[in-house]
Coordinates of C-alpha atoms and ligand atoms in Angstrom, one line a residue:
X14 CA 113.6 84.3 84.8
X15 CA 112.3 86.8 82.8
X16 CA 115.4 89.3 80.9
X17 CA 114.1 92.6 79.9
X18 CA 115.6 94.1 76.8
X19 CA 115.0 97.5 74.7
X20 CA 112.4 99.5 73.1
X21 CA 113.7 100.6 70.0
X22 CA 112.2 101.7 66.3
X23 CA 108.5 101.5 68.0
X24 CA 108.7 97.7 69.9
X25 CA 110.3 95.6 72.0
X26 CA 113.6 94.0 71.4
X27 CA 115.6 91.6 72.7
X28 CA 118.6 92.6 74.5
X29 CA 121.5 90.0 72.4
X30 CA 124.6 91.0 74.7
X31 CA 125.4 88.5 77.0
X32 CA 125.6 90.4 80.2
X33 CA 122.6 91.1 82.5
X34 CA 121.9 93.0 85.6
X35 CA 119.8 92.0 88.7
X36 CA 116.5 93.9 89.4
X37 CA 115.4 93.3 92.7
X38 CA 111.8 92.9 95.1
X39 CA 113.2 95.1 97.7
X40 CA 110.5 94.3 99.8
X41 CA 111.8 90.4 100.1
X42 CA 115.4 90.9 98.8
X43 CA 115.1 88.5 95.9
X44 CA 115.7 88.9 92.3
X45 CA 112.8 89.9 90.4
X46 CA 114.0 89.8 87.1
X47 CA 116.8 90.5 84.8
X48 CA 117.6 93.3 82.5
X49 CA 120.0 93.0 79.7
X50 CA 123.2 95.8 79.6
X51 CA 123.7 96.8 75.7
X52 CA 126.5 96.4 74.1
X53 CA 127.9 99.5 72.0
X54 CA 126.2 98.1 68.9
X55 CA 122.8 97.7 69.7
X56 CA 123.1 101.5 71.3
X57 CA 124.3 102.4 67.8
X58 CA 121.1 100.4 66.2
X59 CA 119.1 102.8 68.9
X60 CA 120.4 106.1 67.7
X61 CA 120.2 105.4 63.8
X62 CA 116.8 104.8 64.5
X63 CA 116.0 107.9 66.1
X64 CA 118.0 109.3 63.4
X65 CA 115.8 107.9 60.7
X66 CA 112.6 109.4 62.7
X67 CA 113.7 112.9 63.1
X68 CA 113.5 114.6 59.4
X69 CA 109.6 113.4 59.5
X70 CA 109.2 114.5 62.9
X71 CA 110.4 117.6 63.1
X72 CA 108.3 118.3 59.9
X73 CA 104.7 117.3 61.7
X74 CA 103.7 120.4 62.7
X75 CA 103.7 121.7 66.3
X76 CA 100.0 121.3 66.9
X77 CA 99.6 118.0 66.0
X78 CA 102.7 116.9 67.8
X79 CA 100.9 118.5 71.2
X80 CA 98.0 115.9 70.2
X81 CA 100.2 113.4 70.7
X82 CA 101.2 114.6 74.0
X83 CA 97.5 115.0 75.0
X84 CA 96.7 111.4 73.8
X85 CA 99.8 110.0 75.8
X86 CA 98.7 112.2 79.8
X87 CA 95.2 110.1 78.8
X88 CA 96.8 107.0 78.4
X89 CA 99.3 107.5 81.3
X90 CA 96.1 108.6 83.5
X91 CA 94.3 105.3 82.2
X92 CA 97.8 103.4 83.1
X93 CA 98.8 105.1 86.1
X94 CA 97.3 102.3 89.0
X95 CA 99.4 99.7 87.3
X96 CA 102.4 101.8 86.3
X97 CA 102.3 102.9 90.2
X98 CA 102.1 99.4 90.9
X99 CA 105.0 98.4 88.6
X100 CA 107.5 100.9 89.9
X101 CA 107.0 100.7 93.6
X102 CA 107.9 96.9 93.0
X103 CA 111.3 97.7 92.0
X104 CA 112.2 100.7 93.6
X105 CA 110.4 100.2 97.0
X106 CA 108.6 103.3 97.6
X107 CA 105.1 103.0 98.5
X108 CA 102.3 102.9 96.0
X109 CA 101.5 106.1 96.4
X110 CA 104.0 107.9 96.5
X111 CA 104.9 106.1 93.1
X112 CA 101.7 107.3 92.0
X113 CA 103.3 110.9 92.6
X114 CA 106.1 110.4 90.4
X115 CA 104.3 109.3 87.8
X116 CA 102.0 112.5 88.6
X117 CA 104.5 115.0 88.2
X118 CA 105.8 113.4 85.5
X119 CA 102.6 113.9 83.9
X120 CA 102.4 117.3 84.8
X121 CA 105.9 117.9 82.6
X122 CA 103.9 116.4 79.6
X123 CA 100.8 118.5 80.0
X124 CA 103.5 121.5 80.2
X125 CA 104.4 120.6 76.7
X126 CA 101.0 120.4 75.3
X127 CA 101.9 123.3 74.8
X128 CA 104.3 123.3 72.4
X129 CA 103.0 125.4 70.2
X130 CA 103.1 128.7 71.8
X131 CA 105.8 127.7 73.5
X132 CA 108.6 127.4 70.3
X133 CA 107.0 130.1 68.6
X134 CA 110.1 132.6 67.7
X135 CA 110.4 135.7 67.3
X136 CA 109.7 138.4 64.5
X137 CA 110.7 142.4 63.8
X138 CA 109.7 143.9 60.9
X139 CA 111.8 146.5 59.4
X140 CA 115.0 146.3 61.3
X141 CA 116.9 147.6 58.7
X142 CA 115.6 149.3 54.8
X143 CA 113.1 147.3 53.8
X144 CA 114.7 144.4 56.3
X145 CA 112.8 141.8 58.7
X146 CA 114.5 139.5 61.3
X147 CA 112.9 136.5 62.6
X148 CA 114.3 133.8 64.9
X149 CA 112.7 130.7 65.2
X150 CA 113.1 127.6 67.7
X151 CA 114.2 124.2 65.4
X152 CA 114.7 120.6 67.4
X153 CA 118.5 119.4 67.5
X154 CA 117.8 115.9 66.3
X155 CA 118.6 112.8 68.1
X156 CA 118.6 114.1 72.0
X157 CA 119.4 111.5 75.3
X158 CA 118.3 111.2 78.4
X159 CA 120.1 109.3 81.3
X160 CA 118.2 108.7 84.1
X161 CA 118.6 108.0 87.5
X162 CA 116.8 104.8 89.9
X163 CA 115.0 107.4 92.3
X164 CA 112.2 108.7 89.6
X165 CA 111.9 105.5 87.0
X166 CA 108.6 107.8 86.0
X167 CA 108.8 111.6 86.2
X168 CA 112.1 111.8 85.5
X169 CA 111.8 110.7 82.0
X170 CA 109.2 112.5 81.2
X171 CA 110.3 115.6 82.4
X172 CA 113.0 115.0 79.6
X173 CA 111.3 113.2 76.8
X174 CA 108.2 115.3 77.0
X175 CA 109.5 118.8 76.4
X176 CA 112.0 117.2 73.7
X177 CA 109.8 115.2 71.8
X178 CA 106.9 117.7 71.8
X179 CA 109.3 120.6 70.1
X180 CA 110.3 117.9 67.5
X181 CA 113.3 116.1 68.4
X182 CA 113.7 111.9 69.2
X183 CA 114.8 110.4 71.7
X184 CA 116.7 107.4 73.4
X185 CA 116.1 107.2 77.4
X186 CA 118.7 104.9 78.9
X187 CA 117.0 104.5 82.5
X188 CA 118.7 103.4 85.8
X189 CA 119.5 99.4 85.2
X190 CA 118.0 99.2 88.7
X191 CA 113.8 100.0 87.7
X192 CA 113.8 100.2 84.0
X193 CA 110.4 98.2 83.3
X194 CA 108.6 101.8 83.8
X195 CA 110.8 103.6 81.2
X196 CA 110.0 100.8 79.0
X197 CA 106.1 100.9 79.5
X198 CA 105.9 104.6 78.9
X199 CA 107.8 104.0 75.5
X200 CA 105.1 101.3 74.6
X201 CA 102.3 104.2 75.6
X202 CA 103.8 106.9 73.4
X203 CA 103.4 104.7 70.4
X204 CA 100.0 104.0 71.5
X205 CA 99.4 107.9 71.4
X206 CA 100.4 108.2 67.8
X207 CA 104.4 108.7 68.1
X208 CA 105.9 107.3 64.9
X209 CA 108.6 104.7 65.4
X210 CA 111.7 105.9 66.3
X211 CA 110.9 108.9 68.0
X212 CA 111.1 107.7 71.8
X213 CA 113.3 104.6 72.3
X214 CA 114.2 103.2 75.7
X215 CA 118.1 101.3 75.4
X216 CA 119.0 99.6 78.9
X217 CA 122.6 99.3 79.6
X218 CA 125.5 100.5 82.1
X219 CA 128.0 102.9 81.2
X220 CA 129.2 101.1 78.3
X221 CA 125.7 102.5 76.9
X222 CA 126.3 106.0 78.2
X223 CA 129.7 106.7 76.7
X224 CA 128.4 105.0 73.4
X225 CA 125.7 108.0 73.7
X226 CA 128.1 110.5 74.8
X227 CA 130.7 109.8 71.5
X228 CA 128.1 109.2 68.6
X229 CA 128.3 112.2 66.6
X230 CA 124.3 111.8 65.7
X231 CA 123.6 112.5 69.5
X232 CA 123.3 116.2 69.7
X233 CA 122.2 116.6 73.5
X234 CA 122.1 114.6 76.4
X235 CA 120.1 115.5 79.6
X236 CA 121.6 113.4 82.8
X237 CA 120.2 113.0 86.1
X238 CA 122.4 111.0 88.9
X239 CA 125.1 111.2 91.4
X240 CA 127.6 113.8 91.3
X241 CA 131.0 112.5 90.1
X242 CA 128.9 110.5 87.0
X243 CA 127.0 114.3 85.9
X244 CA 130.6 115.7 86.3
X245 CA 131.8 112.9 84.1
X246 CA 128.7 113.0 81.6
X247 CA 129.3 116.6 81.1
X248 CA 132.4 117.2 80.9
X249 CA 132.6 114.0 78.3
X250 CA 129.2 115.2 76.9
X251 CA 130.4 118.6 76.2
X252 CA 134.0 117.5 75.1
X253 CA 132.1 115.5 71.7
X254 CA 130.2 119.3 70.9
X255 CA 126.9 118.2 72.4
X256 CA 124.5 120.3 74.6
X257 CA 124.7 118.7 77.9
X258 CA 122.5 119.7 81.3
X259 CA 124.2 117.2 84.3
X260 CA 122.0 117.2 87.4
X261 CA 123.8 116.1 90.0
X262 CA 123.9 115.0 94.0
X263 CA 122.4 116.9 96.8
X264 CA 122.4 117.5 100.7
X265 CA 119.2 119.5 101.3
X266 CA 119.1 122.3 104.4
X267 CA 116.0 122.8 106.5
X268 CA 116.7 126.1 108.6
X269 CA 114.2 126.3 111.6
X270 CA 114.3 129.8 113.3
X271 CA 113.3 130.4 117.1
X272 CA 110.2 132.1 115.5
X273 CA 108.8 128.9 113.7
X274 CA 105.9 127.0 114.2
X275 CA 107.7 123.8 115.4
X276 CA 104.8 121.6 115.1
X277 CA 104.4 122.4 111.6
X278 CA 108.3 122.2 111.0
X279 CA 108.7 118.7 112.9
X280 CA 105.4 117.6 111.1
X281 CA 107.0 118.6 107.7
X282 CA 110.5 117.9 108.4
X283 CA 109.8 114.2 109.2
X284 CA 107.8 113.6 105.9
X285 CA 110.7 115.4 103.7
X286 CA 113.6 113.7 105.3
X287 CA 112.2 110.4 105.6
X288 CA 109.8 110.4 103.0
X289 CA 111.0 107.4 100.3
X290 CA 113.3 106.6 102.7
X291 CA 115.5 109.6 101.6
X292 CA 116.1 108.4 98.1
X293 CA 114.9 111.8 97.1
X294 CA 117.3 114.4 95.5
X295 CA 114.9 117.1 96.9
X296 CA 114.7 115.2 100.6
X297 CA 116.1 117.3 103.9
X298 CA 118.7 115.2 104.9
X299 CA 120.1 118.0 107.2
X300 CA 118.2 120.3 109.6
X301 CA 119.0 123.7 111.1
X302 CA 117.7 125.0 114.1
X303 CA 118.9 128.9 114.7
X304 CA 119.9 128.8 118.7
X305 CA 119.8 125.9 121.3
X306 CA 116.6 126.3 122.6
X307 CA 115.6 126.2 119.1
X308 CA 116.9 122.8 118.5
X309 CA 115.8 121.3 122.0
X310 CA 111.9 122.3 121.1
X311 CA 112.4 120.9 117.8
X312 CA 114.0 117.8 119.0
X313 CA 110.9 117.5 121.3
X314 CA 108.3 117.5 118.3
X315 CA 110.3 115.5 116.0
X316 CA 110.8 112.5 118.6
X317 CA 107.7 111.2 118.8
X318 CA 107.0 111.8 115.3
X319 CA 109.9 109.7 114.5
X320 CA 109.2 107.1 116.8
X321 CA 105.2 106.6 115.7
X322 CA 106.7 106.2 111.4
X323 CA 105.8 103.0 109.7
X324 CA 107.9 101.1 108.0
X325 CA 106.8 98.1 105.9
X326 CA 105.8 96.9 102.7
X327 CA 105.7 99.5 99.8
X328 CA 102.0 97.9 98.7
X329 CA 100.7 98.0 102.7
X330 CA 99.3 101.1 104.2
X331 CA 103.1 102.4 105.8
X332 CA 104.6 105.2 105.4
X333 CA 108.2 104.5 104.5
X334 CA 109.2 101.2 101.9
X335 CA 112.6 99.8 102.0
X336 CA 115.9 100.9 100.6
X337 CA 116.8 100.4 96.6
X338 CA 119.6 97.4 97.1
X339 CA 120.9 95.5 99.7
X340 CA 124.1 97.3 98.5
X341 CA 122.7 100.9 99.1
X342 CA 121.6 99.4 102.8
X343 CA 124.6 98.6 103.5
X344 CA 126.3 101.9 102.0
X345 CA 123.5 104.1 104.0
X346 CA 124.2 101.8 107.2
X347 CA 128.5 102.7 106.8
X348 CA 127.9 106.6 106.8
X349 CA 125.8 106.3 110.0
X350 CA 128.6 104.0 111.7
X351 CA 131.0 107.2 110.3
X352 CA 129.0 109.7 111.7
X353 CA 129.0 108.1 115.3
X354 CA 133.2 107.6 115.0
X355 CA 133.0 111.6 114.0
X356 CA 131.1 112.3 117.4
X357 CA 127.3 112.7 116.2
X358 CA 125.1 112.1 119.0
X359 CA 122.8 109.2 117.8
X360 CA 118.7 110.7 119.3
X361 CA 116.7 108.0 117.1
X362 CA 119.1 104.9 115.8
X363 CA 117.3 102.9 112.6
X364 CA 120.5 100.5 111.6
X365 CA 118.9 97.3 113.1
X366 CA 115.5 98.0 113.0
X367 CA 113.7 95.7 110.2
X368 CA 110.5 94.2 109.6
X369 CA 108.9 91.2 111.0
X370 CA 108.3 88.7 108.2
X371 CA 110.6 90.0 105.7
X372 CA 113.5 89.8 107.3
X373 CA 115.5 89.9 103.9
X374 CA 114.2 93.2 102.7
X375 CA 116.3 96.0 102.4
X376 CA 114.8 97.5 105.6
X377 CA 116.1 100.0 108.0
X378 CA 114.8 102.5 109.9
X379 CA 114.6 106.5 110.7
X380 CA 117.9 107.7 111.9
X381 CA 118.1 111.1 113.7
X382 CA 121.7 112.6 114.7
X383 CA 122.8 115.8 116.5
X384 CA 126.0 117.5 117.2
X385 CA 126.6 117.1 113.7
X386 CA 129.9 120.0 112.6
X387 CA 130.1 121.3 108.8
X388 CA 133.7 119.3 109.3
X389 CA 132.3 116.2 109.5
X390 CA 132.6 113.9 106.4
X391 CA 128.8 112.8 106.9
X392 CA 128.2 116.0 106.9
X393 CA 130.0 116.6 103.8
X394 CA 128.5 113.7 101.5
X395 CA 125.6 112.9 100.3
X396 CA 124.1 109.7 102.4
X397 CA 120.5 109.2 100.5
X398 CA 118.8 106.9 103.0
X399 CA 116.7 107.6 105.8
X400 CA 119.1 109.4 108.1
X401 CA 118.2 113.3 109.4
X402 CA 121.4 115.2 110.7
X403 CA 121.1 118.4 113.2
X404 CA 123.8 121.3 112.5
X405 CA 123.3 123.8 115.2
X406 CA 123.7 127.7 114.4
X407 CA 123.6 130.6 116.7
X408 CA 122.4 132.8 113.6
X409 CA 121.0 133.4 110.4
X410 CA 123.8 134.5 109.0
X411 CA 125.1 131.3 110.1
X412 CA 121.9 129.7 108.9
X413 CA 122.7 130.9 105.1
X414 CA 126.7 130.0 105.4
X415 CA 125.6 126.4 105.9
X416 CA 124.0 125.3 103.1
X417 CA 125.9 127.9 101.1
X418 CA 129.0 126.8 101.2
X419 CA 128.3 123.2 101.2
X420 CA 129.3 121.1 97.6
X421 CA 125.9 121.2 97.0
X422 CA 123.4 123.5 96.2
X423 CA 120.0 121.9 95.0
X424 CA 117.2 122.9 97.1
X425 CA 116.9 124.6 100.6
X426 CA 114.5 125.9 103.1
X427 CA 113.9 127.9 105.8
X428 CA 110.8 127.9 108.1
X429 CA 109.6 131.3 110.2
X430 CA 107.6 133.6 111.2
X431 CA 109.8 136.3 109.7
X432 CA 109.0 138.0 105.8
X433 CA 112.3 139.3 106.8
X434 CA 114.1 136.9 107.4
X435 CA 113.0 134.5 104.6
X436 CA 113.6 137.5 102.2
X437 CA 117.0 137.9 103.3
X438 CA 117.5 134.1 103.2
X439 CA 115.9 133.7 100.1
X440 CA 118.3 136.5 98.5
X441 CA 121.1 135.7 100.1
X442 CA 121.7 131.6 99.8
X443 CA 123.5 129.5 97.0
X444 CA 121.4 127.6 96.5
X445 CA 118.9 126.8 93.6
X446 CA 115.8 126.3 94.3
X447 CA 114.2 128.0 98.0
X448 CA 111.5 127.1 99.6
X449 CA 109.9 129.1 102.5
X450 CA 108.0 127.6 105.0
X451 CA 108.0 124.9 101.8
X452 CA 109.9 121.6 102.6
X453 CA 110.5 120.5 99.0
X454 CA 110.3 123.1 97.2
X455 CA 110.1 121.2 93.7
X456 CA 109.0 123.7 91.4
X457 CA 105.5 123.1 89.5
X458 CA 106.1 122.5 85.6
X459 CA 105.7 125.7 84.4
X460 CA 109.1 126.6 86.0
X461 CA 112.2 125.2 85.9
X462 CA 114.2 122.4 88.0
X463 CA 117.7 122.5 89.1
X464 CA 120.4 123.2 91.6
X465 CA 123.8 124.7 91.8
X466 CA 127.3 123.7 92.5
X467 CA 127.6 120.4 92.6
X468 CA 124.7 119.5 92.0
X469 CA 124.1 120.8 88.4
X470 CA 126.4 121.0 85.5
X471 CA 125.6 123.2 82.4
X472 CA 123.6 126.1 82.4
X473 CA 119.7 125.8 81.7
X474 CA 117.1 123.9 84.2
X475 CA 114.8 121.0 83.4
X476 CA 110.9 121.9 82.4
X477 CA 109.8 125.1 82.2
X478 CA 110.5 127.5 79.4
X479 CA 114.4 126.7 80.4
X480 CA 113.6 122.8 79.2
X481 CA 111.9 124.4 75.8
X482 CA 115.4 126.2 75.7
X483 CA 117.6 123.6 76.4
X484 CA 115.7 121.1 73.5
X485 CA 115.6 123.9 70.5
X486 CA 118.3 125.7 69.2
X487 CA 117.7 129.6 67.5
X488 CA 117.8 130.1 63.9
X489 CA 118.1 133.6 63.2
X490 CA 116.5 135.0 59.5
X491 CA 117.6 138.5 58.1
X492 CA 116.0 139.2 54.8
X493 CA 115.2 141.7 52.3
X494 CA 113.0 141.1 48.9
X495 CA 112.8 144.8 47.7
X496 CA 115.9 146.9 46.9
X497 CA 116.9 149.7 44.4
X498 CA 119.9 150.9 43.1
X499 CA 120.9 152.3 46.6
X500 CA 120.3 149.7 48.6
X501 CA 121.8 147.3 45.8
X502 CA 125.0 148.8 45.7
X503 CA 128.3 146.8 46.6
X504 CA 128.9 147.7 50.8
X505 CA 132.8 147.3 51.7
X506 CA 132.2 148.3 55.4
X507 CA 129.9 147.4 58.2
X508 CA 127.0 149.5 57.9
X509 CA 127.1 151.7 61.3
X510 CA 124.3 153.6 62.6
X511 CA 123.1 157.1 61.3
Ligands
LIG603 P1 123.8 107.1 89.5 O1 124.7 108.2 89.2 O2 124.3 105.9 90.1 O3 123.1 106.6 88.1 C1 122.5 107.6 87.2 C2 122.5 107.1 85.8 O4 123.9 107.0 85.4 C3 122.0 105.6 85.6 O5 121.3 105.6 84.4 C4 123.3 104.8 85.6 O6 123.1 103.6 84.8 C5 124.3 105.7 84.9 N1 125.7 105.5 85.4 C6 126.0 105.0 86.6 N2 127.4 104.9 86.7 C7 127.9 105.3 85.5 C8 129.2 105.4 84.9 N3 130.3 105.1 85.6 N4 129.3 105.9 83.7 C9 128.2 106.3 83.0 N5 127.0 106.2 83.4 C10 126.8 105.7 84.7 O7 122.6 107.7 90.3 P2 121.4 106.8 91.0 O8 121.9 106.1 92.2 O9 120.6 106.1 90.0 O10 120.5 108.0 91.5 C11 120.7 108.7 92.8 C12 121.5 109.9 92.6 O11 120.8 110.8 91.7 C13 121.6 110.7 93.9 O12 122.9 111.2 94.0 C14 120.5 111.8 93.8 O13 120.8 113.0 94.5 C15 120.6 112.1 92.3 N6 119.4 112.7 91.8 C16 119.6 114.1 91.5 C17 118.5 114.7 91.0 C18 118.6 116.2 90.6 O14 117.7 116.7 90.0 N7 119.6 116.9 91.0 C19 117.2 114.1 90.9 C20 117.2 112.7 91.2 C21 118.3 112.1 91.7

């Protein structure tokens, strides 16, 4: 069976430790391949490559690093059917809406084309007797990126794009669960003109990570996961004086006021929390409906919706793929068995419902629960399959309490009628990122990605001019070339103001 290993120094390597981890065809629930898990040496090997890139890196200047960007969106566009192809085989998402992730992926590298404007610094002339201040934007050097199984594509890029265009390298360690993607993208940024060393791709489990987290030469790491591992990442991370950003877990609210179009909000409702089978950190996992009549209208348009879903084959014309692992089936499958011991009213049950012909895929169908309470330890976790809860209110002000208070705050919504009312929500919730009338509100590239609470650690976002911020430290210059006898003199106090 075939044993994928690294991309380091500008080709593949061999992985040389002796342990491996599974990667499945979640379609047929067979082992596709193998992946080999790094020991802490050959993460070392990694790094000390990158290390040797960055002095000559950093020096090519910023336009002609964007050139490289620009070569590597054409070759990603030329690549994109297969590298579609090759990541819905291992995650299980349909084909295209793996040709999504690699799109908005893409999107973060076109974003930092424009490097060059975007690191410019800044420049004041004559802030003191005959004194000018500039600042400018340097890379840090060797920067990480730990990467979740959801977004084998976009993910990385949204890291490696911004960091590598304002002159650092980099060493992705992707989710041991879909790495081959990672690892092609690595090959393609060569192919665009990166020098060796500059974007490596190390596969491993957390001995990797904590290798990463305690080298000194590592100066930030960007992580993307579950919520105890960014806690852990950052608070390791930060602890060994790097920059860290730790994007965490999430349990998405859709409120649905009496005022809403309720076609629209079913119609939308059922593609965001079912959509990938819920392995989205943006999905909508929970829904609120503002009064009871509310919920009974919305019940009635979701229903059938639910009912008429597809579920098959990632590579067939469905709608919905199977679940990640068997493991993660069965995990998904426990907090719906919790959820009816807690009292949830089951409306649509998908625990047994698989697919003729591959009756060992990781299959399972839409779930839909009501009488769902903010008490209830479903409630309270994060479940990431394809399971929609309904948390009644009688208010808006309930409406924003909800997500609000809950452990997580990545993204929210609310659909109405009401400028008013989504004002007020949108002012009012903790939450990070709001959508109105919006399901997923994922933010385009030129702004910035990332939630609260629990569900991010540190304090700048991904992409964006935040993700420019987060990869560049400031350099602050105060100089004088001209001075007479005056301005010469010996000073023994802090100049003040006159
Ligand atoms: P995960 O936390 O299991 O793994 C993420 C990464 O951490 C992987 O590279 C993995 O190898 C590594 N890792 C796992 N255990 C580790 C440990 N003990 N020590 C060190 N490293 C470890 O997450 P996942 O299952 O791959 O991804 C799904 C999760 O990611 C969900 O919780 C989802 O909400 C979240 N997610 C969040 C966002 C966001 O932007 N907030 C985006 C996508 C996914």
């Amino acid at each position: 069976m075939e044993t994928l290993g690294h991309f380091v120094g500008g080709k593949q390597v061999e992985g040389r430790s002796n342990r491996t981890h599974d990667i499945y065809d979640p379609v047929r629930g067979t082992v596709r391949r193998q992946v080999s898990l790094a020991t802490a040496e050959e993460v070392r090997e990694a790094i000390g490559r990158a290390q040797d890139a960055f002095p000559a890196w950093a020096a090519v200047n910023p336009q002609r690093r964007a050139r490289v960007m620009f070569e590597f969106k054409r070759l990603v566009e030329k690549d994109k059917d297969r590298l579609a192809k090759l990541l819905s085989e291992e995650h299980g998402k349909t084909v295209p809406d793996a040709m999504g992730d690699v799109q908005r992926g893409l999107e973060v590298i076109e974003f930092s084309c424009g490097i060059p404007h975007l690191q410019k610094g800044e420049y004041t002339e004559g802030a003191g007797p005959d004194i000018d201040v500039y600042s400018m934007r340097q890379p840090l050097g060797v920067c990480a990126g730990i990467t979740p199984f959801n977004f084998p594509a976009m993910i990385p890029m949204w890291m490696f794009g911004p960091a590598i265009a304002a002159g650092n390298t980099f060493i992705n360690k992707p989710s041991e669960r879909d790495p081959s993607v990672p690892l092609r993208l690595a090959e393609l940024m060569m192919e665009a003109g990166a020098p060796e060393g500059v974007l490596n791709v190390v596969n491993g489990d957390k001995e990797a990570v904590d290798t990463i987290l305690e080298d000194p030469r590592v100066k930030a790491v960007s992580f993307v996961g579950s919520s105890d591992i960014a806690q852990y990442i950052y608070a390791t991370g930060t602890a060994h004086n790097k920059r860290v950003q730790a994007f965490g877990g999430a349990k998405n609210h859709m409120v649905v006021l009496p005022d809403a179009d309720m076609e629209n909000a079913a119609s939308q409702l059922v593609g965001s929390a079912y959509g990938s089978a819920g392995e989205r950190c943006m999905a909508t996992p929970v829904v609120v409906p503002v009064g009871d009549g509310t919920a009974e209208r919305l019940i009635e348009a979701l229903k059938p919706k639910i009912e008429a879903l597809r579920i098959g084959p990632s590579d067939q014309d469905v709608d919905i793929g199977p679940l990640v692992t068997k493991e993660h089936k069965e995990r998904v499958r426990g907090w719906i068995d919790r959820a009816v011991e807690e009292g949830q009213e089951v409306l649509v049950d998908g625990r047994d419902q698989g697919v003729e012909g591959y009756e060992d895929g990781f299959f399972m169908g839409a779930t839909l629960l009501d009488k769902v309470k903010p008490e209830h330890e479903s409630y309270k976790q994060e479940i990431f399959g394809p399971v929609l809860q309904i948390v009644r209110a009688d208010t808006l002000e309930e409406a924003i309490r909800l997500p609000s208070e809950h452990q997580y705050g990545n993204g929210v919504a609310i659909f109405t009628a009401s400028g008013s009312a989504a004002r007020k929500f949108a002012q009012e919730v903790e939450v990070g990122m709001v959508g109105v009338n919006v399901p997923i509100p994922v933010p385009v590239a030129y702004h910035s990605f990332g939630g609260w609470k629990r569900s991010g650690f540190g304090d700048t976002n991904q992409h964006g001019p935040e993700g420019v911020r987060f990869w560049t430290k400031v350099k602050t210059v105060t100089q004088r070339w001209d001075w007479d006898e005056e301005l010469g003199a010996s000073e023994f106090v802090i100049p003040t103001m006159k």
